[in-house]
PDB file of C-alpha atoms in Angstrom:
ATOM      1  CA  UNK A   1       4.143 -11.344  20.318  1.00 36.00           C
ATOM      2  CA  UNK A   2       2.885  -9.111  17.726  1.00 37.00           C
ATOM      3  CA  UNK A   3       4.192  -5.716  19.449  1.00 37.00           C
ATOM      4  CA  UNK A   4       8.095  -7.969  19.587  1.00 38.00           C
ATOM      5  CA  UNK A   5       7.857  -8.809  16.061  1.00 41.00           C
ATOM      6  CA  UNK A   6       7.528  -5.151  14.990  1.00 42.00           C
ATOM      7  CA  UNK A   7      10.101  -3.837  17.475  1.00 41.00           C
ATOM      8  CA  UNK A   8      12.335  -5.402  14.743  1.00 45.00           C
ATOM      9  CA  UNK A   9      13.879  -2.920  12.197  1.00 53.00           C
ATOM     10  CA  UNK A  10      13.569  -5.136   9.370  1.00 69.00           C
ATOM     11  CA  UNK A  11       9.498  -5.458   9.816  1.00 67.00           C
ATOM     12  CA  UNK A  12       7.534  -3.114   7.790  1.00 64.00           C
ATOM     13  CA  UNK A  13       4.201  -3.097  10.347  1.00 73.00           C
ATOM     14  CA  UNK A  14       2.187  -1.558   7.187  1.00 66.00           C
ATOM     15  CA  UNK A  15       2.777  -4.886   4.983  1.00 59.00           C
ATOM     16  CA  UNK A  16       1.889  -6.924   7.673  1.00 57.00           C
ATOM     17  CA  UNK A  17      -1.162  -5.082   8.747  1.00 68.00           C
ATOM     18  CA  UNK A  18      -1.877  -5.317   5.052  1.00 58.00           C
ATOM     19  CA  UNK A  19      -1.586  -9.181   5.098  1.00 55.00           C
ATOM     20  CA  UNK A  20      -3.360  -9.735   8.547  1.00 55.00           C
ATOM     21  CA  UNK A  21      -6.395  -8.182   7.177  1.00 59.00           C
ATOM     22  CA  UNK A  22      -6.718 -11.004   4.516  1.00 58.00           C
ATOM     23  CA  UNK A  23      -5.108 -13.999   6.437  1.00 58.00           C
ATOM     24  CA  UNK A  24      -8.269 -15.919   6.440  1.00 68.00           C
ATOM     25  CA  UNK A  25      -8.447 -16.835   2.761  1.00 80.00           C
ATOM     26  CA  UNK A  26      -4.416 -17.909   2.302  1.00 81.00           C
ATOM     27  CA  UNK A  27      -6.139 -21.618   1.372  1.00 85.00           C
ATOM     28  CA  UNK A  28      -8.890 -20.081  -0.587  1.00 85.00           C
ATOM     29  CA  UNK A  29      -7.796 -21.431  -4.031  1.00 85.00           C
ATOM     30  CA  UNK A  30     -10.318 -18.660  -5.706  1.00 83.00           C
ATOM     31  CA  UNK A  31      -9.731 -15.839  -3.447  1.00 79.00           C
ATOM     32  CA  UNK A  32      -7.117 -13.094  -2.957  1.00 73.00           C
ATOM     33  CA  UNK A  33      -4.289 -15.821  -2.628  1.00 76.00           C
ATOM     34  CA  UNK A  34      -5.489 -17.544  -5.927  1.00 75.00           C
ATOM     35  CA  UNK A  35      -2.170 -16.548  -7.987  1.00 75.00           C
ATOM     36  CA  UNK A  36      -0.043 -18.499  -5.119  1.00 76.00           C
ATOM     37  CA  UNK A  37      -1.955 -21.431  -5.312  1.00 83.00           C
ATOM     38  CA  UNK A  38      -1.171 -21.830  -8.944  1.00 83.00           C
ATOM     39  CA  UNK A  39       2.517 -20.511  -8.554  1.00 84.00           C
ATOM     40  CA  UNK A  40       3.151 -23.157  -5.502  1.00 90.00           C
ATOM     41  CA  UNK A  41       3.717 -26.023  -7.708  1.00 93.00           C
ATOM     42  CA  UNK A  42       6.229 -24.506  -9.590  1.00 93.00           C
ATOM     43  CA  UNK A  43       7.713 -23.323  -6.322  1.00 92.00           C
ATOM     44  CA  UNK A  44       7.934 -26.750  -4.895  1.00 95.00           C
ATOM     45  CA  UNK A  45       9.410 -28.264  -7.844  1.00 96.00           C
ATOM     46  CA  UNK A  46      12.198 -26.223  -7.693  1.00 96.00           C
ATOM     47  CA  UNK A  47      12.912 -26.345  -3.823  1.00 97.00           C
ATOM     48  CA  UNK A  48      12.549 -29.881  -4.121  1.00 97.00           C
ATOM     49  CA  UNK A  49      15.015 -30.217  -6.502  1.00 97.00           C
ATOM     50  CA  UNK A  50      17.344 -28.058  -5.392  1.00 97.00           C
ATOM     51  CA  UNK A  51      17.283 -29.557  -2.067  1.00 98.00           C
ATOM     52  CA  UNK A  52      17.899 -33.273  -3.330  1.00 98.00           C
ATOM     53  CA  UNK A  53      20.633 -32.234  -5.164  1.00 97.00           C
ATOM     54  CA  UNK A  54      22.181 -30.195  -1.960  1.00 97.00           C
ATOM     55  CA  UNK A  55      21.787 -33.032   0.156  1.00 97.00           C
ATOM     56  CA  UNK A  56      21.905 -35.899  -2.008  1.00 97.00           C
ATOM     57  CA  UNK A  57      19.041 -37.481  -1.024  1.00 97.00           C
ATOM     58  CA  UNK A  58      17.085 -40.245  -2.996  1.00 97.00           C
ATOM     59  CA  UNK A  59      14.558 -38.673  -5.192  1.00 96.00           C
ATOM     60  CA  UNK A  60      11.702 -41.305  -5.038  1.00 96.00           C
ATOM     61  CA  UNK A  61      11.458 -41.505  -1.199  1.00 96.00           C
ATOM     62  CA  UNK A  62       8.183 -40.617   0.059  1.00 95.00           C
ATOM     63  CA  UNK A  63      10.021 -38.317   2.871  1.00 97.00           C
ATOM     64  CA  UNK A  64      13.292 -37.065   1.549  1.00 98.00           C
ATOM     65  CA  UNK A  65      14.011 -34.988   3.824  1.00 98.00           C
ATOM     66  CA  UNK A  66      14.144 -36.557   6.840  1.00 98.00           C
ATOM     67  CA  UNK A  67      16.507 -35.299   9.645  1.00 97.00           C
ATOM     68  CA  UNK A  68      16.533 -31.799   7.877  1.00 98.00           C
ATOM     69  CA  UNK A  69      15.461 -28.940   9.365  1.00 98.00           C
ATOM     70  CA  UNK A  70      13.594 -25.983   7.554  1.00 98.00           C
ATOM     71  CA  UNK A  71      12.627 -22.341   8.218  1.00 98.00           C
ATOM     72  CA  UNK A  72       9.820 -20.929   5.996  1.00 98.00           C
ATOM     73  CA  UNK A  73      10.361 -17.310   6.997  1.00 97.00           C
ATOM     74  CA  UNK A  74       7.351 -14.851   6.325  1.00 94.00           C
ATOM     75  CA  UNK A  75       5.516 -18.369   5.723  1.00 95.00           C
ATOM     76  CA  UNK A  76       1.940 -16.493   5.851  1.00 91.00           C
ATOM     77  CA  UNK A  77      -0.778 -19.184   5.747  1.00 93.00           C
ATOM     78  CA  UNK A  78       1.643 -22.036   5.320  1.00 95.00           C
ATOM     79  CA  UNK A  79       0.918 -22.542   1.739  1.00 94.00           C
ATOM     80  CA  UNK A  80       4.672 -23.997   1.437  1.00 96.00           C
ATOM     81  CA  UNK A  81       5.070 -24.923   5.163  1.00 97.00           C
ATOM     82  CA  UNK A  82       2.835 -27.687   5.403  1.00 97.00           C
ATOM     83  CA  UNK A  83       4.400 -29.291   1.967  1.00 97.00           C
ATOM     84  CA  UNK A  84       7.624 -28.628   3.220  1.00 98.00           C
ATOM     85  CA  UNK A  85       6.638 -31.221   6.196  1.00 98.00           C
ATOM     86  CA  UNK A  86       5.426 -33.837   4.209  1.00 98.00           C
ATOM     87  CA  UNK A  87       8.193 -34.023   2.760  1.00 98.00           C
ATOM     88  CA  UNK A  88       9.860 -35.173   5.430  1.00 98.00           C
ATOM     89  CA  UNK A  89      11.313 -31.554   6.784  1.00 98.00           C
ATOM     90  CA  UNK A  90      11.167 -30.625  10.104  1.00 98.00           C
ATOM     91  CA  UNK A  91       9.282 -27.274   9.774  1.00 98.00           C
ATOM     92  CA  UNK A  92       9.159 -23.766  11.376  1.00 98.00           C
ATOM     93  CA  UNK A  93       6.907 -21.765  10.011  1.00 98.00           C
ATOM     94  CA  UNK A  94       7.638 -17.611  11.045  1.00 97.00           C
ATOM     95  CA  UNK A  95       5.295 -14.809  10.236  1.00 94.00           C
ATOM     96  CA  UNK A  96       5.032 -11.154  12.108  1.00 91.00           C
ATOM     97  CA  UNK A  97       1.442 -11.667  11.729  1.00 90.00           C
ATOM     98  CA  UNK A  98      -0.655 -13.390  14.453  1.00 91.00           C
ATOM     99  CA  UNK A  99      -3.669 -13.191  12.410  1.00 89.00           C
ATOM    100  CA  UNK A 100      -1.507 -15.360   9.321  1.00 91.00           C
ATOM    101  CA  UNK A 101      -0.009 -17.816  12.362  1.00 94.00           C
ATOM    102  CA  UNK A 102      -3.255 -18.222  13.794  1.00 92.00           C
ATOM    103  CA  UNK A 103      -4.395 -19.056  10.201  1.00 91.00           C
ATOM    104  CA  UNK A 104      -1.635 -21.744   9.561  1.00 94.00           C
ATOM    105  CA  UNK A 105      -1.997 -23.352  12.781  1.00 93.00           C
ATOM    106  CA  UNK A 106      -5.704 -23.437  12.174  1.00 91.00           C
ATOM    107  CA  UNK A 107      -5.363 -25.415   8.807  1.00 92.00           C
ATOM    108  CA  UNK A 108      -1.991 -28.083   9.604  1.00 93.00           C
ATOM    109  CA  UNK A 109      -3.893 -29.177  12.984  1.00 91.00           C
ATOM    110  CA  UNK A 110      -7.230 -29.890  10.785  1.00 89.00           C
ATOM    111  CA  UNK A 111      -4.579 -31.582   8.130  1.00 92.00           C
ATOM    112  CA  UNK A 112      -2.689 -33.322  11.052  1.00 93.00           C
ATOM    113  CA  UNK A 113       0.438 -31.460   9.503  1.00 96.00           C
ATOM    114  CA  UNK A 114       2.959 -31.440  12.312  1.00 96.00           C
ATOM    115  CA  UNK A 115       4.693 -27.818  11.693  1.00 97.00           C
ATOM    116  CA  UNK A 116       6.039 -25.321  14.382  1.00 98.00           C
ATOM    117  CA  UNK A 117       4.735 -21.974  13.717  1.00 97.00           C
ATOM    118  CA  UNK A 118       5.626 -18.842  15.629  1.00 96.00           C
ATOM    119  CA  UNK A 119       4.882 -15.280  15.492  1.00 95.00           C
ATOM    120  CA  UNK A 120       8.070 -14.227  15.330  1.00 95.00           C
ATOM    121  CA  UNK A 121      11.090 -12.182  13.411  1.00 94.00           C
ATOM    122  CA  UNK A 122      14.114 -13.257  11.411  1.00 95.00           C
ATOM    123  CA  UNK A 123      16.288 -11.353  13.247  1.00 94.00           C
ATOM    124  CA  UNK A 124      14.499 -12.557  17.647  1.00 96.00           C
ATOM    125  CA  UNK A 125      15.406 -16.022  15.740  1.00 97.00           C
ATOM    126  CA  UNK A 126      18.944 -15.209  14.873  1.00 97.00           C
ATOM    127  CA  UNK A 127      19.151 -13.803  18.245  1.00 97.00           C
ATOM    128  CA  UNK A 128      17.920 -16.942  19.820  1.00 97.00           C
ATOM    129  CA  UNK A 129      20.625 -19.003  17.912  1.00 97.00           C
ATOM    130  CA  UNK A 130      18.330 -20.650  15.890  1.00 98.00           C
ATOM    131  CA  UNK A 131      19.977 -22.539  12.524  1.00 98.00           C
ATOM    132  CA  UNK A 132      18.234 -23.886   9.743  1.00 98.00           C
ATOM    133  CA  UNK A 133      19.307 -26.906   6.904  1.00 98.00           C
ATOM    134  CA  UNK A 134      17.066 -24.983   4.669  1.00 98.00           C
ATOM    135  CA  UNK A 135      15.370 -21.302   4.285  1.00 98.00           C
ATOM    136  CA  UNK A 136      12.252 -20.595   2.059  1.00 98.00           C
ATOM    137  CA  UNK A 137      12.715 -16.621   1.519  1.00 97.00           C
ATOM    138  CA  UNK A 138      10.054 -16.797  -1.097  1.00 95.00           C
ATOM    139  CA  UNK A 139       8.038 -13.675  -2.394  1.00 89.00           C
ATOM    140  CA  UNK A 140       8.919 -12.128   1.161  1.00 92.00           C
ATOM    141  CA  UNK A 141      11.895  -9.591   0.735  1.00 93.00           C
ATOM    142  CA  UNK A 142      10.142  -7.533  -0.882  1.00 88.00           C
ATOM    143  CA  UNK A 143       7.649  -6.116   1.590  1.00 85.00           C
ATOM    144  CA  UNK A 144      10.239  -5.662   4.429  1.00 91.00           C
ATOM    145  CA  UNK A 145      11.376  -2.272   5.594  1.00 88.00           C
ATOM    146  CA  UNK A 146      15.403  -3.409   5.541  1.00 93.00           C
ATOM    147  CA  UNK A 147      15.844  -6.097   2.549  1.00 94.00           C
ATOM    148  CA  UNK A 148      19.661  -6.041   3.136  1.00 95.00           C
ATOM    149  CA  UNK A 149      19.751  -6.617   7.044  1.00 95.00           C
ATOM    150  CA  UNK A 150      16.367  -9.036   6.711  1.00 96.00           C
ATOM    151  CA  UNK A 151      18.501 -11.217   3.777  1.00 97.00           C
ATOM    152  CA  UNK A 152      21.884 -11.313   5.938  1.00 97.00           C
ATOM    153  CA  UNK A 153      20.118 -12.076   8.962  1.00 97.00           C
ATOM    154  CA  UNK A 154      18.421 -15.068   7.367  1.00 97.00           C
ATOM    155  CA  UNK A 155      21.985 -16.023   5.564  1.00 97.00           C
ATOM    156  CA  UNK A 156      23.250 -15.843   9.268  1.00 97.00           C
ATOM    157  CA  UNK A 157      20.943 -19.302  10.185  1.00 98.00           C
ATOM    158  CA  UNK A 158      22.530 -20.994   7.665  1.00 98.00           C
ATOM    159  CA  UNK A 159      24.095 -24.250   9.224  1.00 98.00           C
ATOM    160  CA  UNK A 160      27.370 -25.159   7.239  1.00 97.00           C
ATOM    161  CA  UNK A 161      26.310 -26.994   3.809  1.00 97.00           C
ATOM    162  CA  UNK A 162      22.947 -25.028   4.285  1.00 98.00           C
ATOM    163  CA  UNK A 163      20.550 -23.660   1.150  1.00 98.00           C
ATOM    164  CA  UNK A 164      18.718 -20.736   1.246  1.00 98.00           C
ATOM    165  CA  UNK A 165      15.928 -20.389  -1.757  1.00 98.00           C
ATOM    166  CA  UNK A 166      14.715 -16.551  -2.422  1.00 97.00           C
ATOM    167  CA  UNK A 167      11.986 -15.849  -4.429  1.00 94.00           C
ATOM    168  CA  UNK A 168      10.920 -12.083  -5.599  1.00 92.00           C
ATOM    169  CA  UNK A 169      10.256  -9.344  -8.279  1.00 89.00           C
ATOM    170  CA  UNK A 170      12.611  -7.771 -10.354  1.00 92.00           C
ATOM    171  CA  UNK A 171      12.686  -4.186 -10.642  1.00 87.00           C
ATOM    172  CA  UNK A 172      11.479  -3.401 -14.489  1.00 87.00           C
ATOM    173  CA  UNK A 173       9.765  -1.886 -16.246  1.00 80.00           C
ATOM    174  CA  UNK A 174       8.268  -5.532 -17.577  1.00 78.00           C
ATOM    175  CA  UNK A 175       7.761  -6.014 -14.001  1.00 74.00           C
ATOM    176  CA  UNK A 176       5.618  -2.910 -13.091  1.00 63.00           C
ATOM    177  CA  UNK A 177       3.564  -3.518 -15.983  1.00 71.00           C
ATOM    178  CA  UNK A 178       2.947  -7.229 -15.592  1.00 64.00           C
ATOM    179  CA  UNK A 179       3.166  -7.760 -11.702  1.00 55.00           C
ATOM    180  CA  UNK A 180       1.822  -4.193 -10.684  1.00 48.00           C
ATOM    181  CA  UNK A 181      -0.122  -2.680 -12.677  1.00 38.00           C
ATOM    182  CA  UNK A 182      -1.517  -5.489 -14.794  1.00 41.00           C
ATOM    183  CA  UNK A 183      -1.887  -8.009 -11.546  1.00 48.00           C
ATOM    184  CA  UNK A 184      -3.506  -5.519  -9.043  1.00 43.00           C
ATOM    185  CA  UNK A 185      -5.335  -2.997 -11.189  1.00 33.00           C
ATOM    186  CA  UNK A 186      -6.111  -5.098 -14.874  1.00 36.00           C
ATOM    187  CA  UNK A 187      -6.523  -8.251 -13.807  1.00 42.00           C
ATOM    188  CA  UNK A 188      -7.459  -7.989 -10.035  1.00 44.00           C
ATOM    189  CA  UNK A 189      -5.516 -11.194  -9.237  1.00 52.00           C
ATOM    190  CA  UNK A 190      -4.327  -9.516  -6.390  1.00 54.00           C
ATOM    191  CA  UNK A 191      -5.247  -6.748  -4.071  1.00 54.00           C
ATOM    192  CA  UNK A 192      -4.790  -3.199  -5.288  1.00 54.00           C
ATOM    193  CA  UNK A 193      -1.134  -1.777  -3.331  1.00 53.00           C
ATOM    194  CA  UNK A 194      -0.153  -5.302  -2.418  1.00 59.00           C
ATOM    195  CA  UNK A 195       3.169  -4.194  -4.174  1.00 59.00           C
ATOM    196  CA  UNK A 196       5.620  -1.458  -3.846  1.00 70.00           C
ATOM    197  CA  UNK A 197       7.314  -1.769  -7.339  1.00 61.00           C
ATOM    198  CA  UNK A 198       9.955   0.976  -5.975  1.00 73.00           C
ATOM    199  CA  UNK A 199      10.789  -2.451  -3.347  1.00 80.00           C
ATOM    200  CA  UNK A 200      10.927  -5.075  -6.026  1.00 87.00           C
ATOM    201  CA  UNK A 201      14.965  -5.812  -6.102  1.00 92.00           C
ATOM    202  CA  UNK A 202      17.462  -6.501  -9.092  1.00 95.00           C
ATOM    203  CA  UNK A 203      19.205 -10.009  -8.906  1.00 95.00           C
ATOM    204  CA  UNK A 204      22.429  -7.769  -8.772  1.00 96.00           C
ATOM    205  CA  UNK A 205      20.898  -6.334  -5.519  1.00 96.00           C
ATOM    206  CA  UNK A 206      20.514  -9.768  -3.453  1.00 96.00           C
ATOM    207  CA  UNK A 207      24.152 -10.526  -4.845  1.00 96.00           C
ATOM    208  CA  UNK A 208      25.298  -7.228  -3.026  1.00 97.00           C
ATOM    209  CA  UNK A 209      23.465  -7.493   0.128  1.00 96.00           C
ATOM    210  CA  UNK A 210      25.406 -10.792   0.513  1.00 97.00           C
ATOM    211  CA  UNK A 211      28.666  -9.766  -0.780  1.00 95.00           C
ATOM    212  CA  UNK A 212      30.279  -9.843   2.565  1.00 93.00           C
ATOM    213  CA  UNK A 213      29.112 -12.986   3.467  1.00 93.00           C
ATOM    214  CA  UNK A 214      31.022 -16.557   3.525  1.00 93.00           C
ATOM    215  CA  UNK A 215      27.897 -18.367   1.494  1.00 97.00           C
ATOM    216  CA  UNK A 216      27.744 -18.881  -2.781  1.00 97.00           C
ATOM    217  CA  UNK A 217      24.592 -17.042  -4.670  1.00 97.00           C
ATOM    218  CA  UNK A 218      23.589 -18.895  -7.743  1.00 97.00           C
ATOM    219  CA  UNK A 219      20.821 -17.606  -9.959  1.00 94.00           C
ATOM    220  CA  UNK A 220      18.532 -15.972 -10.838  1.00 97.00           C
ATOM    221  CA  UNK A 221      16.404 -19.031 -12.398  1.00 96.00           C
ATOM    222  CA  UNK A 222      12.930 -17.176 -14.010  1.00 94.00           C
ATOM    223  CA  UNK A 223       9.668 -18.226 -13.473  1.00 86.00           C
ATOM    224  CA  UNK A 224       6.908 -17.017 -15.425  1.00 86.00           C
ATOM    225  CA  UNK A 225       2.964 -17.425 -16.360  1.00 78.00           C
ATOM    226  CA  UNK A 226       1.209 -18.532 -19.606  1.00 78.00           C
ATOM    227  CA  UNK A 227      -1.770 -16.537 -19.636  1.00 70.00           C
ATOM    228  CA  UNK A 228      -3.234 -19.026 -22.456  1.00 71.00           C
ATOM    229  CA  UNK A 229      -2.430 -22.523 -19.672  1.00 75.00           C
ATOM    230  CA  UNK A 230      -2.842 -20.960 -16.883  1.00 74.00           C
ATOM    231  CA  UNK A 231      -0.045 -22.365 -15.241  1.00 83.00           C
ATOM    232  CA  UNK A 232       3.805 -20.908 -14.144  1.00 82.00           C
ATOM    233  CA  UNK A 233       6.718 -22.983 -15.493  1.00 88.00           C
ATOM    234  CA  UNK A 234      10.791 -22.137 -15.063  1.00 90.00           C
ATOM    235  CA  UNK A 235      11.677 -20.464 -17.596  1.00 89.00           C
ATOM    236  CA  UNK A 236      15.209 -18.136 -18.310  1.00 94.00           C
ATOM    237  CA  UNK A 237      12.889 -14.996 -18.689  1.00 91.00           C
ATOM    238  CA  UNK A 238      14.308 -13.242 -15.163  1.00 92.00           C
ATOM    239  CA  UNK A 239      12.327  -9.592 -15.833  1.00 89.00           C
ATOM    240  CA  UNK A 240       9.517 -10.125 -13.654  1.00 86.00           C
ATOM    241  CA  UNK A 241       9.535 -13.276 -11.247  1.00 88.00           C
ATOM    242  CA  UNK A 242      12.641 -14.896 -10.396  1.00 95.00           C
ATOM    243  CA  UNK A 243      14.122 -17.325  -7.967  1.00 96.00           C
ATOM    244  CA  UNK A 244      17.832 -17.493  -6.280  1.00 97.00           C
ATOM    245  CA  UNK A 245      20.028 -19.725  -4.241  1.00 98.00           C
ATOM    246  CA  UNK A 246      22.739 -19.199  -1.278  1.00 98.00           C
ATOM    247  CA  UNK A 247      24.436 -21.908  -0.104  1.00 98.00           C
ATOM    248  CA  UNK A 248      26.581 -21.612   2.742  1.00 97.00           C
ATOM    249  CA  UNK A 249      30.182 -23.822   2.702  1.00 91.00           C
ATOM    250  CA  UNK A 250      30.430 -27.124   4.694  1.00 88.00           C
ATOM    251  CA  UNK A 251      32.497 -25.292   7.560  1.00 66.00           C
TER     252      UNK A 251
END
């Protein structure tokens, strides 16, 4: 599986070899993955949200989401995946790593999480036919090789009335000092070189890579930390972390 999800041209096999190396600690909430674990709430709150608005569906049932179906593409060690399927979503959880799938798999079987995970590509599922209520593109585009063809491929599985959420890195200064230099090499919240500021992407730059396609891109909604809390909150400060939304027409 691993040698078909790399014959892709939107895979970048360094990133994932770079990710595969540290797949067992994704639910380590101290270890290299520690800055996810406190950005997923924020993360949540904002798919949920967005996706009971979309589909008009009643905020204080215990499974929303039911008879929706989800794709958490580049879903790692299912830190949003197995949420996603409480919720009510009918999950598939896609990663080019077998070492990060294996990892996922590992931890919703022990949770009794029921979520479909794959080693697999964006673009072998758009070539399978597969469509999707829902896509999580979150903190992903920006370690593939082809962001354009990776985002309209995605867009592509879009069923009619269908969200999309994407989640990355601006390209800023603000951004290289704070997410890049100051995360990796100040800090150490996260591996030195697990970003490529030259990949993070402008909100103007997602807008493009979509411009020719039939689906509405609202955003970008901010995100960022309070050092002095501890904790990530929404927030219309876009220069570093920021979040978007495509929606596709009803058809």
């Amino acid at each position: 599986m691993a040698s078909q999800a790399h014959a892709h041209s939107s895979i970048d096999p360094a990133e994932v070899e770079r990710f595969s190396k540290i797949a067992a600690e994704w639910w380590d909430p101290r270890g290299k993955f520690a800055p996810l674990h406190k950005f997923n709430p924020t993360r949540l709150a904002f798919i949920r949200d967005q996706a009971l608005h979309r589909f008009g569906r009643d905020p204080k049932a215990r499974r929303p989401f039911e008879g929706l179906r989800l794709l958490d593409i580049g879903c790692g060690g299912g830190l949003l995946s197995e949420p996603m399927s409480r919720l009510g979503f009918q999950v598939v959880g896609v990663d080019a790593s077998e070492r990060n799938i294996g990892t996922a798999s590992a931890h919703a079987s022990e949770q009794g999480v029921a979520v479909d995970y794959r080693c697999s590509t964006a673009e072998a599922l758009l070539a399978a036919g597969e469509t999707f209520d829902v896509i999580l593109n979150m903190e992903v585009i920006e370690h593939v090789a082809d962001p354009g063809r990776f985002l309209r491929d995605c867009a592509a599985m879009l069923k009619p009335g269908g969200l999309m959420i994407v989640a990355t890195l601006n390209r800023t200064l603000k951004a290289f000092a704070l997410a890049k230099v100051g995360a990796e090499y100040v800090l150490r919240w996260l591996p030195a070189g697990t970003h490529d500021w030259s990949k993070f992407l402008k909100p103007d730059e997602l807008r493009g890579f979509l411009a020719d396609q039939a689906v509405t891109v609202d955003g970008p909604f901010g995100v960022v930390f309070d050092p002095l809390s501890g904790r990530w909150s929404q927030s219309h400060d876009t220069d570093v972390n920021y979040m978007m939304t495509v929606a596709r027409g009803p058809g």
